[in-house]
Amino acid sequence: MRTRVRGWRWRRNPLRRRSDVVEAWTVLVVAVLLFVVAPLAGVAAGLHAHDRASALAAVQRAERHQVRAVVIGEAPERLSDMHGDRRHPYRAQVRWTDPGQGERTAWARVPAGTRAGEPVSVWFDSRGRSVAPPPDDVAVSQHAVTVGLCAAGGTATVVFLGYAVERRIALRHRLAEWEREWARTGPRWTQPRT
């Protein structure tokens, strides 16, 4: 039957080696890094990403304006490069009435499944180019959560890799300590008794 003694690396005993003490401290440091530092890194990165994404969304909302238009002409064509806009992956010709300028037409990004004659909301920048709608609060929050999770996961990965390296080094030192001990003790056991 095997008996486990908890905390033996922390208590003084004749079998405890220096490498055992280092390993015990390493486990404690790794636990603190995983359960305190990694989540804090994730929260900090997520909050920073949320602030930056909110600021970018506010700038885009100020620079862009929404127009209610009607799709005209042929069926919308799929854009090869979506520029990060998955909500409006198609391009179609649209017509709308602009106050003071009359009726206008342009090519604009439209949602998937849009047909000719359907009304759509399209976004234009200050130069009149069709652009993706600015990110909403949900997209900003999703971005912040993703960045936070990646930061926490990355921190945990670095901690685990560091721990794995430390374990290899500790094992090498432990084997060297045992080798030195055996060099001192071995001759007494292997010499023939007379």
Short mmCIF file of C-alpha atoms in Angstrom, two decimals:
data_model
loop_
_atom_site.label_atom_id
_atom_site.label_comp_id
_atom_site.label_asym_id
_atom_site.label_seq_id
_atom_site.Cartn_x
_atom_site.Cartn_y
_atom_site.Cartn_z
CA MET A 1 0.00 0.00 0.00
CA ARG A 2 1.29 3.45 -0.93
CA THR A 3 1.03 6.41 1.37
CA ARG A 4 1.22 9.96 0.06
CA VAL A 5 2.64 12.58 2.31
CA ARG A 6 1.41 16.05 1.37
CA GLY A 7 3.80 18.94 1.49
CA TRP A 8 6.91 16.81 2.00
CA ARG A 9 8.92 19.18 -0.17
CA TRP A 10 8.20 22.03 2.23
CA ARG A 11 9.20 20.19 5.41
CA ARG A 12 12.73 19.36 6.45
CA ASN A 13 13.61 15.70 5.98
CA PRO A 14 16.73 13.76 5.04
CA LEU A 15 15.41 12.81 1.58
CA ARG A 16 14.57 16.35 0.48
CA ARG A 17 17.00 17.79 -2.05
CA ARG A 18 17.52 21.36 -3.19
CA SER A 19 15.78 20.58 -6.49
CA ASP A 20 12.69 19.43 -4.53
CA VAL A 21 12.46 22.82 -2.83
CA VAL A 22 12.88 24.64 -6.15
CA GLU A 23 10.16 22.49 -7.68
CA ALA A 24 7.78 23.19 -4.79
CA TRP A 25 8.29 26.94 -5.19
CA THR A 26 7.88 26.64 -8.94
CA VAL A 27 4.51 24.90 -8.58
CA LEU A 28 3.35 27.68 -6.28
CA VAL A 29 4.50 30.41 -8.69
CA VAL A 30 2.90 28.63 -11.66
CA ALA A 31 -0.40 28.33 -9.78
CA VAL A 32 -0.39 32.05 -8.99
CA LEU A 33 0.49 32.92 -12.59
CA LEU A 34 -2.28 30.69 -13.99
CA PHE A 35 -5.06 31.61 -11.60
CA VAL A 36 -4.27 35.29 -10.99
CA VAL A 37 -1.95 36.79 -13.62
CA ALA A 38 -3.37 35.09 -16.75
CA PRO A 39 -6.98 36.19 -16.03
CA LEU A 40 -5.79 39.71 -15.16
CA ALA A 41 -3.83 39.87 -18.42
CA GLY A 42 -6.94 38.78 -20.31
CA VAL A 43 -9.13 41.37 -18.59
CA ALA A 44 -6.59 44.15 -19.17
CA ALA A 45 -6.17 43.26 -22.85
CA GLY A 46 -9.95 42.96 -23.31
CA LEU A 47 -10.61 46.36 -21.72
CA HIS A 48 -7.88 47.97 -23.82
CA ALA A 49 -9.27 46.38 -26.99
CA HIS A 50 -12.80 47.50 -26.08
CA ASP A 51 -11.67 51.10 -25.60
CA ARG A 52 -9.79 51.16 -28.91
CA ALA A 53 -12.61 49.44 -30.84
CA SER A 54 -15.22 51.80 -29.33
CA ALA A 55 -13.15 54.81 -30.33
CA LEU A 56 -12.71 53.46 -33.87
CA ALA A 57 -16.44 52.74 -34.15
CA ALA A 58 -17.26 56.29 -33.00
CA VAL A 59 -14.89 57.75 -35.63
CA GLN A 60 -16.44 55.56 -38.32
CA ARG A 61 -19.97 56.57 -37.28
CA ALA A 62 -18.96 60.23 -37.55
CA GLU A 63 -17.37 59.76 -41.01
CA ARG A 64 -20.05 57.57 -42.56
CA HIS A 65 -23.72 58.10 -43.27
CA GLN A 66 -26.51 55.65 -43.93
CA VAL A 67 -28.82 55.90 -46.93
CA ARG A 68 -32.06 54.04 -47.59
CA ALA A 69 -31.87 52.88 -51.24
CA VAL A 70 -33.49 50.47 -53.67
CA VAL A 71 -31.51 47.79 -55.55
CA ILE A 72 -31.74 48.23 -59.30
CA GLY A 73 -30.41 46.26 -62.23
CA GLU A 74 -29.08 42.72 -62.13
CA ALA A 75 -28.64 40.37 -59.22
CA PRO A 76 -25.94 41.44 -56.75
CA GLU A 77 -22.43 40.11 -57.40
CA ARG A 78 -20.29 38.62 -54.66
CA LEU A 79 -17.26 40.65 -53.62
CA SER A 80 -13.99 38.75 -53.83
CA ASP A 81 -12.39 40.82 -51.06
CA MET A 82 -14.87 41.54 -48.29
CA HIS A 83 -12.54 43.86 -46.35
CA GLY A 84 -13.68 42.26 -43.12
CA ASP A 85 -17.41 42.90 -43.72
CA ARG A 86 -19.25 39.60 -43.56
CA ARG A 87 -22.67 41.21 -43.17
CA HIS A 88 -22.56 42.83 -46.64
CA PRO A 89 -20.63 40.43 -48.92
CA TYR A 90 -22.37 41.49 -52.17
CA ARG A 91 -22.24 44.52 -54.41
CA ALA A 92 -25.20 45.88 -56.36
CA GLN A 93 -26.30 49.05 -58.08
CA VAL A 94 -28.65 51.08 -55.88
CA ARG A 95 -30.77 54.22 -56.33
CA TRP A 96 -31.85 56.71 -53.69
CA THR A 97 -33.08 60.28 -53.42
CA ASP A 98 -30.64 62.67 -51.79
CA PRO A 99 -32.24 65.84 -50.37
CA GLY A 100 -31.03 68.82 -52.36
CA GLN A 101 -29.25 66.70 -55.01
CA GLY A 102 -32.10 64.66 -56.42
CA GLU A 103 -31.99 61.03 -57.45
CA ARG A 104 -28.61 59.30 -57.36
CA THR A 105 -27.26 55.86 -58.25
CA ALA A 106 -24.10 54.06 -57.16
CA TRP A 107 -22.61 50.65 -56.56
CA ALA A 108 -22.89 49.69 -52.90
CA ARG A 109 -22.41 46.79 -50.51
CA VAL A 110 -25.63 44.91 -49.81
CA PRO A 111 -26.56 41.96 -47.57
CA ALA A 112 -26.66 38.43 -48.92
CA GLY A 113 -29.95 37.43 -50.51
CA THR A 114 -30.86 40.94 -51.68
CA ARG A 115 -32.88 41.05 -54.91
CA ALA A 116 -33.60 43.77 -57.45
CA GLY A 117 -36.33 46.14 -56.24
CA GLU A 118 -35.72 45.50 -52.54
CA PRO A 119 -34.99 48.40 -50.22
CA VAL A 120 -31.64 48.23 -48.42
CA SER A 121 -29.64 50.36 -46.02
CA VAL A 122 -26.26 51.24 -47.49
CA TRP A 123 -23.36 53.22 -46.03
CA PHE A 124 -21.18 55.81 -47.73
CA ASP A 125 -18.11 57.68 -46.54
CA SER A 126 -17.54 61.42 -46.89
CA ARG A 127 -16.20 60.94 -50.45
CA GLY A 128 -19.31 59.06 -51.55
CA ARG A 129 -17.70 55.62 -51.68
CA SER A 130 -19.66 52.60 -50.52
CA VAL A 131 -18.28 51.31 -47.24
CA ALA A 132 -19.15 48.72 -44.64
CA PRO A 133 -21.39 49.84 -41.80
CA PRO A 134 -19.53 50.90 -38.66
CA PRO A 135 -19.24 48.18 -36.01
CA ASP A 136 -22.08 48.09 -33.53
CA ASP A 137 -21.78 47.54 -29.77
CA VAL A 138 -22.12 43.77 -30.15
CA ALA A 139 -19.20 43.61 -32.61
CA VAL A 140 -17.08 45.79 -30.32
CA SER A 141 -17.86 43.56 -27.34
CA GLN A 142 -17.16 40.37 -29.30
CA HIS A 143 -13.81 41.81 -30.39
CA ALA A 144 -12.91 42.72 -26.81
CA VAL A 145 -13.86 39.27 -25.47
CA THR A 146 -11.87 37.55 -28.23
CA VAL A 147 -8.78 39.65 -27.53
CA GLY A 148 -9.14 39.05 -23.78
CA LEU A 149 -9.46 35.29 -24.20
CA CYS A 150 -6.49 35.19 -26.56
CA ALA A 151 -4.38 37.22 -24.13
CA ALA A 152 -5.31 34.99 -21.19
CA GLY A 153 -4.71 31.85 -23.26
CA GLY A 154 -1.40 33.17 -24.54
CA THR A 155 -0.27 34.02 -21.02
CA ALA A 156 -1.27 30.55 -19.79
CA THR A 157 0.59 28.95 -22.72
CA VAL A 158 3.76 30.89 -21.93
CA VAL A 159 3.45 29.88 -18.26
CA PHE A 160 3.01 26.20 -19.19
CA LEU A 161 5.95 26.30 -21.59
CA GLY A 162 8.11 27.94 -18.93
CA TYR A 163 7.01 25.30 -16.44
CA ALA A 164 7.89 22.51 -18.89
CA VAL A 165 11.36 23.99 -19.41
CA GLU A 166 11.82 24.35 -15.65
CA ARG A 167 10.77 20.72 -15.12
CA ARG A 168 13.40 19.52 -17.59
CA ILE A 169 16.08 21.61 -15.91
CA ALA A 170 14.96 20.46 -12.45
CA LEU A 171 15.05 16.82 -13.56
CA ARG A 172 18.57 17.28 -14.92
CA HIS A 173 19.70 18.86 -11.63
CA ARG A 174 17.96 16.16 -9.59
CA LEU A 175 19.70 13.40 -11.54
CA ALA A 176 23.04 15.20 -11.10
CA GLU A 177 22.41 15.47 -7.33
CA TRP A 178 21.58 11.77 -7.14
CA GLU A 179 24.70 10.96 -9.16
CA ARG A 180 26.89 12.94 -6.75
CA GLU A 181 25.22 11.28 -3.75
CA TRP A 182 25.75 7.84 -5.26
CA ALA A 183 29.41 8.66 -5.96
CA ARG A 184 29.82 9.31 -2.21
CA THR A 185 27.61 6.46 -0.98
CA GLY A 186 28.06 3.84 -3.71
CA PRO A 187 31.54 2.64 -2.79
CA ARG A 188 30.33 1.68 0.68
CA TRP A 189 27.63 -0.51 -0.84
CA THR A 190 29.60 -2.01 -3.69
CA GLN A 191 32.88 -2.81 -1.88
CA PRO A 192 33.21 -6.43 -0.80
CA ARG A 193 33.05 -6.80 2.96
CA THR A 194 36.02 -8.41 4.60
#
